[in-house]
PDB file of C-alpha atoms (C1' of nucleotides) and ligand atoms in Angstrom:
ATOM      1  CA  MET L   1      46.607 -10.022 321.673  1.00  0.00           C
ATOM      2  CA  THR L   2      46.727  -8.458 325.123  1.00  0.00           C
ATOM      3  CA  ILE L   3      46.339  -9.838 328.623  1.00  0.00           C
ATOM      4  CA  GLN L   4      42.811  -8.431 328.807  1.00  0.00           C
ATOM      5  CA  ARG L   5      41.709 -10.060 325.573  1.00  0.00           C
ATOM      6  CA  ARG L   6      43.162 -13.387 326.581  1.00  0.00           C
ATOM      7  CA  CYS L   7      41.284 -13.232 329.918  1.00  0.00           C
ATOM      8  CA  ILE L   8      38.006 -12.297 328.252  1.00  0.00           C
ATOM      9  CA  LEU L   9      38.403 -15.081 325.726  1.00  0.00           C
ATOM     10  CA  ASP L  10      39.171 -17.560 328.488  1.00  0.00           C
ATOM     11  CA  SER L  11      36.102 -16.578 330.460  1.00  0.00           C
ATOM     12  CA  LEU L  12      33.754 -17.200 327.523  1.00  0.00           C
ATOM     13  CA  THR L  13      31.775 -20.443 327.452  1.00  0.00           C
ATOM     14  CA  PHE L  14      29.034 -22.027 325.344  1.00  0.00           C
ATOM     15  CA  PHE L  15      26.750 -20.681 327.983  1.00  0.00           C
ATOM     16  CA  PRO L  16      25.758 -17.105 327.105  1.00  0.00           C
ATOM     17  CA  GLN L  17      27.001 -14.620 329.693  1.00  0.00           C
ATOM     18  CA  SER L  18      26.301 -10.932 330.197  1.00  0.00           C
ATOM     19  CA  VAL L  19      29.051  -8.321 330.291  1.00  0.00           C
ATOM     20  CA  PHE L  20      28.274  -7.838 333.963  1.00  0.00           C
ATOM     21  CA  GLU L  21      28.816 -11.536 334.645  1.00  0.00           C
ATOM     22  CA  ILE L  22      32.078 -11.595 332.734  1.00  0.00           C
ATOM     23  CA  SER L  23      33.220  -8.477 334.551  1.00  0.00           C
ATOM     24  CA  SER L  24      32.393 -10.004 337.947  1.00  0.00           C
ATOM     25  CA  PHE L  25      34.165 -13.214 337.047  1.00  0.00           C
ATOM     26  CA  LEU L  26      37.312 -11.363 336.047  1.00  0.00           C
ATOM     27  CA  LYS L  27      37.198  -9.244 339.207  1.00  0.00           C
ATOM     28  CA  THR L  28      37.113 -12.319 341.443  1.00  0.00           C
ATOM     29  CA  HIS L  29      39.816 -14.050 339.435  1.00  0.00           C
ATOM     30  CA  GLY L  30      42.628 -11.604 339.806  1.00  0.00           C
ATOM     31  CA  THR L  31      42.365  -9.751 336.512  1.00  0.00           C
ATOM     32  CA  PRO L  32      39.834  -6.928 336.653  1.00  0.00           C
ATOM     33  CA  VAL L  33      39.107  -5.492 333.211  1.00  0.00           C
ATOM     34  CA  ASP L  34      37.136  -2.329 332.512  1.00  0.00           C
ATOM     35  CA  VAL L  35      33.638  -2.992 331.162  1.00  0.00           C
ATOM     36  CA  VAL L  36      34.328  -0.730 328.198  1.00  0.00           C
ATOM     37  CA  THR L  37      37.200  -2.984 327.238  1.00  0.00           C
ATOM     38  CA  ILE L  38      34.958  -6.000 327.626  1.00  0.00           C
ATOM     39  CA  TYR L  39      32.352  -4.447 325.338  1.00  0.00           C
ATOM     40  CA  ARG L  40      34.925  -3.519 322.723  1.00  0.00           C
ATOM     41  CA  THR L  41      36.624  -6.886 322.853  1.00  0.00           C
ATOM     42  CA  LEU L  42      33.395  -8.852 322.625  1.00  0.00           C
ATOM     43  CA  ASN L  43      32.206  -6.794 319.666  1.00  0.00           C
ATOM     44  CA  CYS L  44      35.505  -7.592 318.043  1.00  0.00           C
ATOM     45  CA  PHE L  45      35.106 -11.309 318.790  1.00  0.00           C
ATOM     46  CA  VAL L  46      31.614 -11.260 317.279  1.00  0.00           C
ATOM     47  CA  GLU L  47      32.881  -9.546 314.125  1.00  0.00           C
ATOM     48  CA  ILE L  48      35.626 -12.087 313.541  1.00  0.00           C
ATOM     49  CA  GLY L  49      33.126 -14.836 314.203  1.00  0.00           C
ATOM     50  CA  ILE L  50      34.455 -16.538 317.321  1.00  0.00           C
ATOM     51  CA  ALA L  51      31.657 -15.306 319.594  1.00  0.00           C
ATOM     52  CA  GLY L  52      27.906 -14.968 319.339  1.00  0.00           C
ATOM     53  CA  LYS L  53      25.672 -12.219 320.727  1.00  0.00           C
ATOM     54  CA  THR L  54      22.234 -13.124 322.033  1.00  0.00           C
ATOM     55  CA  LYS L  55      19.446 -11.148 323.618  1.00  0.00           C
ATOM     56  CA  PHE L  56      16.743 -12.793 325.671  1.00  0.00           C
ATOM     57  CA  LYS L  57      13.749 -11.079 327.226  1.00  0.00           C
ATOM     58  CA  ASP L  58      15.718  -9.023 329.743  1.00  0.00           C
ATOM     59  CA  ASP L  59      17.492  -6.322 327.869  1.00  0.00           C
ATOM     60  CA  PHE L  60      21.157  -6.857 327.960  1.00  0.00           C
ATOM     61  CA  SER L  61      23.286  -8.795 325.549  1.00  0.00           C
ATOM     62  CA  ARG L  62      24.877 -12.122 326.300  1.00  0.00           C
ATOM     63  CA  TYR L  63      27.957 -13.509 324.649  1.00  0.00           C
ATOM     64  CA  GLU L  64      29.082 -17.085 324.122  1.00  0.00           C
ATOM     65  CA  LEU L  65      31.645 -19.051 322.181  1.00  0.00           C
ATOM     66  CA  ILE L  66      30.660 -20.181 318.711  1.00  0.00           C
ATOM     67  CA  SER L  67      31.673 -23.410 317.085  1.00  0.00           C
ATOM     68  CA  GLU L  68      30.164 -25.269 314.160  1.00  0.00           C
ATOM     69  CA  ALA L  69      30.538 -28.516 316.062  1.00  0.00           C
ATOM     70  CA  ASN L  70      28.632 -27.183 319.040  1.00  0.00           C
ATOM     71  CA  HIS L  71      25.574 -25.706 317.359  1.00  0.00           C
ATOM     72  CA  HIS L  72      22.722 -25.580 319.867  1.00  0.00           C
ATOM     73  CA  HIS L  73      19.708 -23.638 321.069  1.00  0.00           C
ATOM     74  CA  HIS L  74      18.473 -22.253 324.360  1.00  0.00           C
ATOM     75  CA  LEU L  75      15.915 -22.970 327.041  1.00  0.00           C
ATOM     76  CA  VAL L  76      15.444 -19.861 329.163  1.00  0.00           C
ATOM     77  CA  CYS L  77      13.706 -20.031 332.536  1.00  0.00           C
ATOM     78  CA  ASP L  78      11.068 -17.335 332.992  1.00  0.00           C
ATOM     79  CA  LYS L  79      11.495 -17.489 336.771  1.00  0.00           C
ATOM     80  CA  CYS L  80      15.211 -17.619 337.554  1.00  0.00           C
ATOM     81  CA  GLY L  81      16.644 -16.655 334.184  1.00  0.00           C
ATOM     82  CA  ALA L  82      18.772 -19.788 333.941  1.00  0.00           C
ATOM     83  CA  VAL L  83      19.827 -20.747 330.442  1.00  0.00           C
ATOM     84  CA  GLU L  84      20.108 -24.344 329.337  1.00  0.00           C
ATOM     85  CA  ASP L  85      21.845 -25.367 326.123  1.00  0.00           C
ATOM     86  CA  ILE L  86      20.099 -27.922 323.962  1.00  0.00           C
ATOM     87  CA  PRO L  87      20.964 -29.365 320.557  1.00  0.00           C
ATOM     88  CA  LEU L  88      17.909 -29.501 318.295  1.00  0.00           C
ATOM     89  CA  ASP L  89      17.389 -30.768 314.802  1.00  0.00           C
ATOM     90  CA  ASP L  90      16.564 -27.594 312.923  1.00  0.00           C
ATOM     91  CA  LYS L  91      16.979 -29.039 309.438  1.00  0.00           C
ATOM     92  CA  LEU L  92      13.287 -29.799 308.958  1.00  0.00           C
ATOM     93  CA  LEU L  93      12.266 -26.250 309.787  1.00  0.00           C
ATOM     94  CA  ILE L  94      14.731 -24.747 307.355  1.00  0.00           C
ATOM     95  CA  ASP L  95      13.573 -27.159 304.654  1.00  0.00           C
ATOM     96  CA  GLU L  96      10.028 -26.034 305.381  1.00  0.00           C
ATOM     97  CA  ILE L  97      11.046 -22.395 304.904  1.00  0.00           C
ATOM     98  CA  ASN L  98      12.868 -23.156 301.664  1.00  0.00           C
ATOM     99  CA  LYS L  99       9.790 -24.941 300.362  1.00  0.00           C
ATOM    100  CA  LYS L 100       7.375 -22.159 301.288  1.00  0.00           C
ATOM    101  CA  THR L 101       9.378 -19.027 300.456  1.00  0.00           C
ATOM    102  CA  ASN L 102      12.540 -18.015 298.702  1.00  0.00           C
ATOM    103  CA  PHE L 103      13.977 -16.251 301.692  1.00  0.00           C
ATOM    104  CA  LYS L 104      17.621 -17.319 301.966  1.00  0.00           C
ATOM    105  CA  VAL L 105      18.217 -18.348 305.602  1.00  0.00           C
ATOM    106  CA  LYS L 106      21.734 -17.594 306.843  1.00  0.00           C
ATOM    107  CA  SER L 107      21.351 -17.935 310.594  1.00  0.00           C
ATOM    108  CA  HIS L 108      18.643 -18.523 313.135  1.00  0.00           C
ATOM    109  CA  ALA L 109      17.777 -18.217 316.785  1.00  0.00           C
ATOM    110  CA  LEU L 110      15.494 -20.788 318.381  1.00  0.00           C
ATOM    111  CA  GLU L 111      14.658 -19.867 321.944  1.00  0.00           C
ATOM    112  CA  PHE L 112      12.212 -21.554 324.266  1.00  0.00           C
ATOM    113  CA  PHE L 113      10.879 -19.919 327.397  1.00  0.00           C
ATOM    114  CA  GLY L 114       9.293 -21.672 330.345  1.00  0.00           C
ATOM    115  CA  ILE L 115      10.083 -23.171 333.726  1.00  0.00           C
ATOM    116  CA  CYS L 116      13.346 -24.964 334.409  1.00  0.00           C
ATOM    117  CA  THR L 117      13.665 -28.193 336.374  1.00  0.00           C
ATOM    118  CA  LYS L 118      14.748 -26.472 339.588  1.00  0.00           C
ATOM    119  CA  CYS L 119      11.967 -23.907 339.560  1.00  0.00           C
ATOM    120  CA  GLN L 120       9.310 -26.592 339.084  1.00  0.00           C
ATOM    121  CA  GLN L 121       9.799 -27.797 342.649  1.00  0.00           C
TER     122      GLN L 121
ATOM    123  CA  MET X   1     -10.654   2.324 327.413  1.00  0.00           C
ATOM    124  CA  THR X   2      -9.564   5.724 326.130  1.00  0.00           C
ATOM    125  CA  ILE X   3      -9.259   7.205 322.649  1.00  0.00           C
ATOM    126  CA  GLN X   4      -5.485   6.754 322.742  1.00  0.00           C
ATOM    127  CA  ARG X   5      -5.697   3.087 323.665  1.00  0.00           C
ATOM    128  CA  ARG X   6      -8.259   2.426 320.985  1.00  0.00           C
ATOM    129  CA  CYS X   7      -5.991   4.082 318.376  1.00  0.00           C
ATOM    130  CA  ILE X   8      -2.931   2.152 319.495  1.00  0.00           C
ATOM    131  CA  LEU X   9      -4.861  -1.103 319.436  1.00  0.00           C
ATOM    132  CA  ASP X  10      -6.171  -0.331 315.966  1.00  0.00           C
ATOM    133  CA  SER X  11      -2.708   0.385 314.632  1.00  0.00           C
ATOM    134  CA  LEU X  12      -1.346  -2.968 315.780  1.00  0.00           C
ATOM    135  CA  THR X  13      -0.971  -5.754 313.220  1.00  0.00           C
ATOM    136  CA  PHE X  14       0.455  -9.265 313.045  1.00  0.00           C
ATOM    137  CA  PHE X  15       3.499  -7.582 311.666  1.00  0.00           C
ATOM    138  CA  PRO X  16       5.773  -6.469 314.535  1.00  0.00           C
ATOM    139  CA  GLN X  17       6.125  -2.692 314.643  1.00  0.00           C
ATOM    140  CA  SER X  18       8.386  -0.433 316.677  1.00  0.00           C
ATOM    141  CA  VAL X  19       7.068   2.293 318.960  1.00  0.00           C
ATOM    142  CA  PHE X  20       8.541   4.823 316.548  1.00  0.00           C
ATOM    143  CA  GLU X  21       6.582   3.334 313.655  1.00  0.00           C
ATOM    144  CA  ILE X  22       3.353   3.279 315.621  1.00  0.00           C
ATOM    145  CA  SER X  23       3.936   6.867 316.714  1.00  0.00           C
ATOM    146  CA  SER X  24       4.555   7.995 313.120  1.00  0.00           C
ATOM    147  CA  PHE X  25       1.471   6.172 311.919  1.00  0.00           C
ATOM    148  CA  LEU X  26      -0.708   7.849 314.529  1.00  0.00           C
ATOM    149  CA  LYS X  27       0.791  11.265 313.734  1.00  0.00           C
ATOM    150  CA  THR X  28      -0.101  10.956 310.062  1.00  0.00           C
ATOM    151  CA  HIS X  29      -3.562   9.626 310.823  1.00  0.00           C
ATOM    152  CA  GLY X  30      -4.976  12.479 312.818  1.00  0.00           C
ATOM    153  CA  THR X  31      -4.470  11.161 316.337  1.00  0.00           C
ATOM    154  CA  PRO X  32      -0.977  11.896 317.668  1.00  0.00           C
ATOM    155  CA  VAL X  33      -0.242  10.068 320.896  1.00  0.00           C
ATOM    156  CA  ASP X  34       2.751  10.663 323.159  1.00  0.00           C
ATOM    157  CA  VAL X  35       5.382   7.918 322.919  1.00  0.00           C
ATOM    158  CA  VAL X  36       5.281   7.453 326.691  1.00  0.00           C
ATOM    159  CA  THR X  37       1.608   6.621 326.422  1.00  0.00           C
ATOM    160  CA  ILE X  38       2.368   4.210 323.603  1.00  0.00           C
ATOM    161  CA  TYR X  39       4.996   2.473 325.731  1.00  0.00           C
ATOM    162  CA  ARG X  40       2.693   2.238 328.720  1.00  0.00           C
ATOM    163  CA  THR X  41      -0.251   1.032 326.698  1.00  0.00           C
ATOM    164  CA  LEU X  42       1.754  -1.601 324.852  1.00  0.00           C
ATOM    165  CA  ASN X  43       3.228  -2.934 328.086  1.00  0.00           C
ATOM    166  CA  CYS X  44      -0.306  -3.198 329.355  1.00  0.00           C
ATOM    167  CA  PHE X  45      -1.420  -5.029 326.198  1.00  0.00           C
ATOM    168  CA  VAL X  46       1.471  -7.465 326.583  1.00  0.00           C
ATOM    169  CA  GLU X  47       0.575  -8.145 330.218  1.00  0.00           C
ATOM    170  CA  ILE X  48      -3.041  -8.934 329.452  1.00  0.00           C
ATOM    171  CA  GLY X  49      -1.882 -11.112 326.585  1.00  0.00           C
ATOM    172  CA  ILE X  50      -3.295  -9.401 323.510  1.00  0.00           C
ATOM    173  CA  ALA X  51       0.072  -8.205 322.197  1.00  0.00           C
ATOM    174  CA  GLY X  52       3.520  -9.720 321.837  1.00  0.00           C
ATOM    175  CA  LYS X  53       6.881  -8.029 322.299  1.00  0.00           C
ATOM    176  CA  THR X  54       9.782  -9.052 320.092  1.00  0.00           C
ATOM    177  CA  LYS X  55      13.348  -7.908 319.781  1.00  0.00           C
ATOM    178  CA  PHE X  56      15.410  -8.598 316.687  1.00  0.00           C
ATOM    179  CA  LYS X  57      19.051  -7.742 316.193  1.00  0.00           C
ATOM    180  CA  ASP X  58      18.581  -3.981 316.192  1.00  0.00           C
ATOM    181  CA  ASP X  59      17.826  -2.893 319.682  1.00  0.00           C
ATOM    182  CA  PHE X  60      14.342  -1.619 319.965  1.00  0.00           C
ATOM    183  CA  SER X  61      11.255  -3.577 320.784  1.00  0.00           C
ATOM    184  CA  ARG X  62       8.544  -4.399 318.306  1.00  0.00           C
ATOM    185  CA  TYR X  63       4.949  -5.152 319.144  1.00  0.00           C
ATOM    186  CA  GLU X  64       2.337  -7.169 317.304  1.00  0.00           C
ATOM    187  CA  LEU X  65      -1.101  -8.635 317.830  1.00  0.00           C
ATOM    188  CA  ILE X  66      -1.268 -12.105 319.295  1.00  0.00           C
ATOM    189  CA  SER X  67      -3.854 -14.708 318.449  1.00  0.00           C
ATOM    190  CA  GLU X  68      -3.822 -18.452 318.959  1.00  0.00           C
ATOM    191  CA  ALA X  69      -5.198 -18.916 315.470  1.00  0.00           C
ATOM    192  CA  ASN X  70      -2.454 -16.849 313.922  1.00  0.00           C
ATOM    193  CA  HIS X  71       0.609 -18.355 315.562  1.00  0.00           C
ATOM    194  CA  HIS X  72       3.627 -17.796 313.338  1.00  0.00           C
ATOM    195  CA  HIS X  73       7.337 -17.068 313.252  1.00  0.00           C
ATOM    196  CA  HIS X  74       9.599 -14.518 311.618  1.00  0.00           C
ATOM    197  CA  LEU X  75      12.018 -14.220 308.754  1.00  0.00           C
ATOM    198  CA  VAL X  76      14.149 -11.109 309.248  1.00  0.00           C
ATOM    199  CA  CYS X  77      16.218  -9.674 306.410  1.00  0.00           C
ATOM    200  CA  ASP X  78      19.792  -8.859 307.425  1.00  0.00           C
ATOM    201  CA  LYS X  79      20.014  -6.203 304.696  1.00  0.00           C
ATOM    202  CA  CYS X  80      16.794  -4.187 304.715  1.00  0.00           C
ATOM    203  CA  GLY X  81      15.324  -5.281 308.034  1.00  0.00           C
ATOM    204  CA  ALA X  82      12.070  -6.433 306.482  1.00  0.00           C
ATOM    205  CA  VAL X  83      10.100  -8.931 308.533  1.00  0.00           C
ATOM    206  CA  GLU X  84       8.127 -11.723 306.936  1.00  0.00           C
ATOM    207  CA  ASP X  85       5.576 -13.772 308.861  1.00  0.00           C
ATOM    208  CA  ILE X  86       5.671 -17.516 308.362  1.00  0.00           C
ATOM    209  CA  PRO X  87       3.689 -20.325 309.969  1.00  0.00           C
ATOM    210  CA  LEU X  88       5.930 -23.227 310.924  1.00  0.00           C
ATOM    211  CA  ASP X  89       5.239 -26.578 312.467  1.00  0.00           C
ATOM    212  CA  ASP X  90       6.985 -26.286 315.807  1.00  0.00           C
ATOM    213  CA  LYS X  91       5.362 -29.337 317.397  1.00  0.00           C
ATOM    214  CA  LEU X  92       8.218 -31.707 316.585  1.00  0.00           C
ATOM    215  CA  LEU X  93      10.781 -29.422 318.202  1.00  0.00           C
ATOM    216  CA  ILE X  94       8.795 -29.111 321.394  1.00  0.00           C
ATOM    217  CA  ASP X  95       8.310 -32.873 321.497  1.00  0.00           C
ATOM    218  CA  GLU X  96      12.071 -33.208 321.110  1.00  0.00           C
ATOM    219  CA  ILE X  97      12.624 -30.912 324.082  1.00  0.00           C
ATOM    220  CA  ASN X  98      10.089 -32.784 326.212  1.00  0.00           C
ATOM    221  CA  LYS X  99      11.832 -36.040 325.390  1.00  0.00           C
ATOM    222  CA  LYS X 100      15.325 -34.767 326.182  1.00  0.00           C
ATOM    223  CA  THR X 101      14.729 -32.585 329.248  1.00  0.00           C
ATOM    224  CA  ASN X 102      12.022 -31.825 331.747  1.00  0.00           C
ATOM    225  CA  PHE X 103      12.039 -28.136 331.052  1.00  0.00           C
ATOM    226  CA  LYS X 104       8.404 -27.034 330.771  1.00  0.00           C
ATOM    227  CA  VAL X 105       8.110 -24.946 327.598  1.00  0.00           C
ATOM    228  CA  LYS X 106       5.529 -22.165 327.839  1.00  0.00           C
ATOM    229  CA  SER X 107       6.412 -19.993 324.860  1.00  0.00           C
ATOM    230  CA  HIS X 108       9.021 -19.781 322.156  1.00  0.00           C
ATOM    231  CA  ALA X 109      10.578 -17.497 319.599  1.00  0.00           C
ATOM    232  CA  LEU X 110      11.811 -18.927 316.324  1.00  0.00           C
ATOM    233  CA  GLU X 111      13.559 -16.329 314.232  1.00  0.00           C
ATOM    234  CA  PHE X 112      15.429 -16.810 311.006  1.00  0.00           C
ATOM    235  CA  PHE X 113      17.871 -14.281 309.634  1.00  0.00           C
ATOM    236  CA  GLY X 114      19.041 -14.027 306.053  1.00  0.00           C
ATOM    237  CA  ILE X 115      18.290 -12.279 302.773  1.00  0.00           C
ATOM    238  CA  CYS X 116      14.746 -11.527 301.664  1.00  0.00           C
ATOM    239  CA  THR X 117      13.434 -12.011 298.142  1.00  0.00           C
ATOM    240  CA  LYS X 118      13.768  -8.336 297.189  1.00  0.00           C
ATOM    241  CA  CYS X 119      17.327  -8.003 298.458  1.00  0.00           C
ATOM    242  CA  GLN X 120      18.454 -11.072 296.508  1.00  0.00           C
ATOM    243  CA  GLN X 121      18.138  -9.190 293.208  1.00  0.00           C
TER     244      GLN X 121
ATOM    245  C1'  DT Q   1      68.254  -4.249 322.944  1.00  0.00           C
ATOM    246  C1'  DG Q   2      65.963   0.388 322.263  1.00  0.00           C
ATOM    247  C1'  DA Q   3      63.757   4.028 319.600  1.00  0.00           C
ATOM    248  C1'  DC Q   4      59.533   4.317 316.612  1.00  0.00           C
ATOM    249  C1'  DT Q   5      54.972   3.204 315.144  1.00  0.00           C
ATOM    250  C1'  DT Q   6      50.531   1.401 315.928  1.00  0.00           C
ATOM    251  C1'  DA Q   7      46.818  -0.749 318.626  1.00  0.00           C
ATOM    252  C1'  DT Q   8      44.522  -1.184 323.113  1.00  0.00           C
ATOM    253  C1'  DT Q   9      43.221   0.402 327.547  1.00  0.00           C
ATOM    254  C1'  DG Q  10      40.432   3.028 330.951  1.00  0.00           C
ATOM    255  C1'  DC Q  11      38.253   6.937 332.561  1.00  0.00           C
ATOM    256  C1'  DA Q  12      34.706  10.583 331.604  1.00  0.00           C
ATOM    257  C1'  DA Q  13      31.194  12.036 328.980  1.00  0.00           C
ATOM    258  C1'  DG Q  14      27.672  11.169 325.382  1.00  0.00           C
ATOM    259  C1'  DT Q  15      23.802   8.473 323.129  1.00  0.00           C
ATOM    260  C1'  DC Q  16      19.454   6.335 322.778  1.00  0.00           C
ATOM    261  C1'  DA Q  17      15.524   3.326 323.960  1.00  0.00           C
ATOM    262  C1'  DT Q  18      12.777   2.862 327.726  1.00  0.00           C
ATOM    263  C1'  DT Q  19      10.904   4.047 332.434  1.00  0.00           C
ATOM    264  C1'  DT Q  20       9.263   7.011 336.299  1.00  0.00           C
ATOM    265  C1'  DG Q  21       7.488  11.281 338.924  1.00  0.00           C
ATOM    266  C1'  DC Q  22       3.993  14.310 338.964  1.00  0.00           C
ATOM    267  C1'  DA Q  23       0.497  17.632 337.965  1.00  0.00           C
ATOM    268  C1'  DA Q  24      -3.273  18.140 334.635  1.00  0.00           C
ATOM    269  C1'  DT Q  25      -6.973  15.870 332.377  1.00  0.00           C
ATOM    270  C1'  DA Q  26     -10.231  12.447 331.192  1.00  0.00           C
ATOM    271  C1'  DA Q  27     -13.091   8.323 332.357  1.00  0.00           C
ATOM    272  C1'  DT Q  28     -15.949   5.861 335.881  1.00  0.00           C
ATOM    273  C1'  DT Q  29     -18.670   5.377 339.893  1.00  0.00           C
ATOM    274  C1'  DC Q  30     -22.290   6.808 342.878  1.00  0.00           C
TER     275       DC Q  30
ATOM    276  C1'  DG F   1     -22.867  16.465 338.688  1.00  0.00           C
ATOM    277  C1'  DA F   2     -19.605  15.926 342.476  1.00  0.00           C
ATOM    278  C1'  DA F   3     -16.186  12.520 344.121  1.00  0.00           C
ATOM    279  C1'  DT F   4     -13.096   8.877 343.034  1.00  0.00           C
ATOM    280  C1'  DT F   5     -10.022   6.611 340.114  1.00  0.00           C
ATOM    281  C1'  DA F   6      -7.277   5.775 336.030  1.00  0.00           C
ATOM    282  C1'  DT F   7      -4.774   7.755 332.061  1.00  0.00           C
ATOM    283  C1'  DT F   8      -2.289  11.259 329.773  1.00  0.00           C
ATOM    284  C1'  DG F   9       1.844  14.064 328.560  1.00  0.00           C
ATOM    285  C1'  DC F  10       5.669  16.628 329.632  1.00  0.00           C
ATOM    286  C1'  DA F  11      10.285  16.665 331.991  1.00  0.00           C
ATOM    287  C1'  DA F  12      13.642  14.253 334.145  1.00  0.00           C
ATOM    288  C1'  DA F  13      15.818   9.792 335.411  1.00  0.00           C
ATOM    289  C1'  DT F  14      17.582   5.246 334.222  1.00  0.00           C
ATOM    290  C1'  DG F  15      20.608   1.845 332.313  1.00  0.00           C
ATOM    291  C1'  DA F  16      22.931  -0.598 328.589  1.00  0.00           C
ATOM    292  C1'  DC F  17      26.017   0.572 325.415  1.00  0.00           C
ATOM    293  C1'  DT F  18      29.199   3.676 322.646  1.00  0.00           C
ATOM    294  C1'  DT F  19      32.765   7.396 321.718  1.00  0.00           C
ATOM    295  C1'  DG F  20      36.587  10.875 322.553  1.00  0.00           C
ATOM    296  C1'  DC F  21      40.871  11.169 324.166  1.00  0.00           C
ATOM    297  C1'  DA F  22      45.137  10.948 326.698  1.00  0.00           C
ATOM    298  C1'  DA F  23      47.974   7.320 328.820  1.00  0.00           C
ATOM    299  C1'  DT F  24      49.891   2.867 328.206  1.00  0.00           C
ATOM    300  C1'  DA F  25      51.119  -1.397 326.236  1.00  0.00           C
ATOM    301  C1'  DA F  26      52.179  -4.337 321.812  1.00  0.00           C
ATOM    302  C1'  DG F  27      54.344  -5.017 317.702  1.00  0.00           C
ATOM    303  C1'  DT F  28      58.047  -3.568 314.316  1.00  0.00           C
ATOM    304  C1'  DC F  29      62.486  -2.830 312.653  1.00  0.00           C
ATOM    305  C1'  DA F  30      67.040  -1.480 312.984  1.00  0.00           C
TER     306       DA F  30
HETATM  307 MN1   MN B   1      24.582 -21.624 324.473  1.00  0.00          MN
HETATM  308 MN1   MN B   2       4.450 -11.487 313.109  1.00  0.00          MN
HETATM  309 ZN1   ZN B   3      14.406 -21.548 336.737  1.00  0.00          ZN
HETATM  310 ZN1   ZN B   4      15.698  -7.450 302.517  1.00  0.00          ZN
END
DNA sequence: TGACTTATTGCAAGTCATTTGCAATAATTC
DNA sequence: GAATTATTGCAAATGACTTGCAATAAGTCA
């Protein structure tokens, strides 16, 4: 556990952030960390299961904290790119899959694209 | 409408394929087309709404035909990468979102990861 | 504590999917 | 069929991400 790793961990949220965003945040909060270190650390966090990696339509990865208690899905604005967290009942869907196939579901990504509240005005 | 575009359109399926796969297919079927042309054509197809672009965990894009009548979702095998199409009733989820927020959903991607039938043996 | 071992950092350089510039070629228009 | 316009394919650029490696910091054990 190093200073850099602690800072990266502290800057993670349930809101998925890009490496660029994390890097900017750390720069303006007194502890600049090289992007390479951020990449390596986040990959490590994903492997040990404390962070999740997501990719939306733009093509860079976003990272967020993972917790069983906080399972949720994402509403992504097509206009401004804002991401909203939303808890959804995904049990029915998984039951449906189990009924129809014998694919063994281990994880899932439910993402909805559209226009956020702000951009509707 | 050129020969190349016709060939690319004909090689599309409801099964999402990578540019590499489409390129290989065209090479072994008498009509090699430059990958740049494939990229440009597929982007065009996506813009006019006849093709869909998907990204799974590996990081290259996959393209498939789109049709209202054939709306479906994907089961992606974590082991072999196989993709299975599955129709799912997503109405309830979207209703749930409309009830909880005023985000205006325009499209969605429901992807399930796990182990396919073959890889379970 | 301090010498020793091991893991992490940061820069530079490499990789790989995708995009862009541009001249040659093909399709469309008149 | 000549003139206009769009599409092709090569080479080169881009941009997110990874890797090599020497310097530095953490952890270990007397
Ligand atoms: Mn989230
Ligand atoms: Mn499909
Ligand atoms: Zn928005
Ligand atoms: Zn499989």
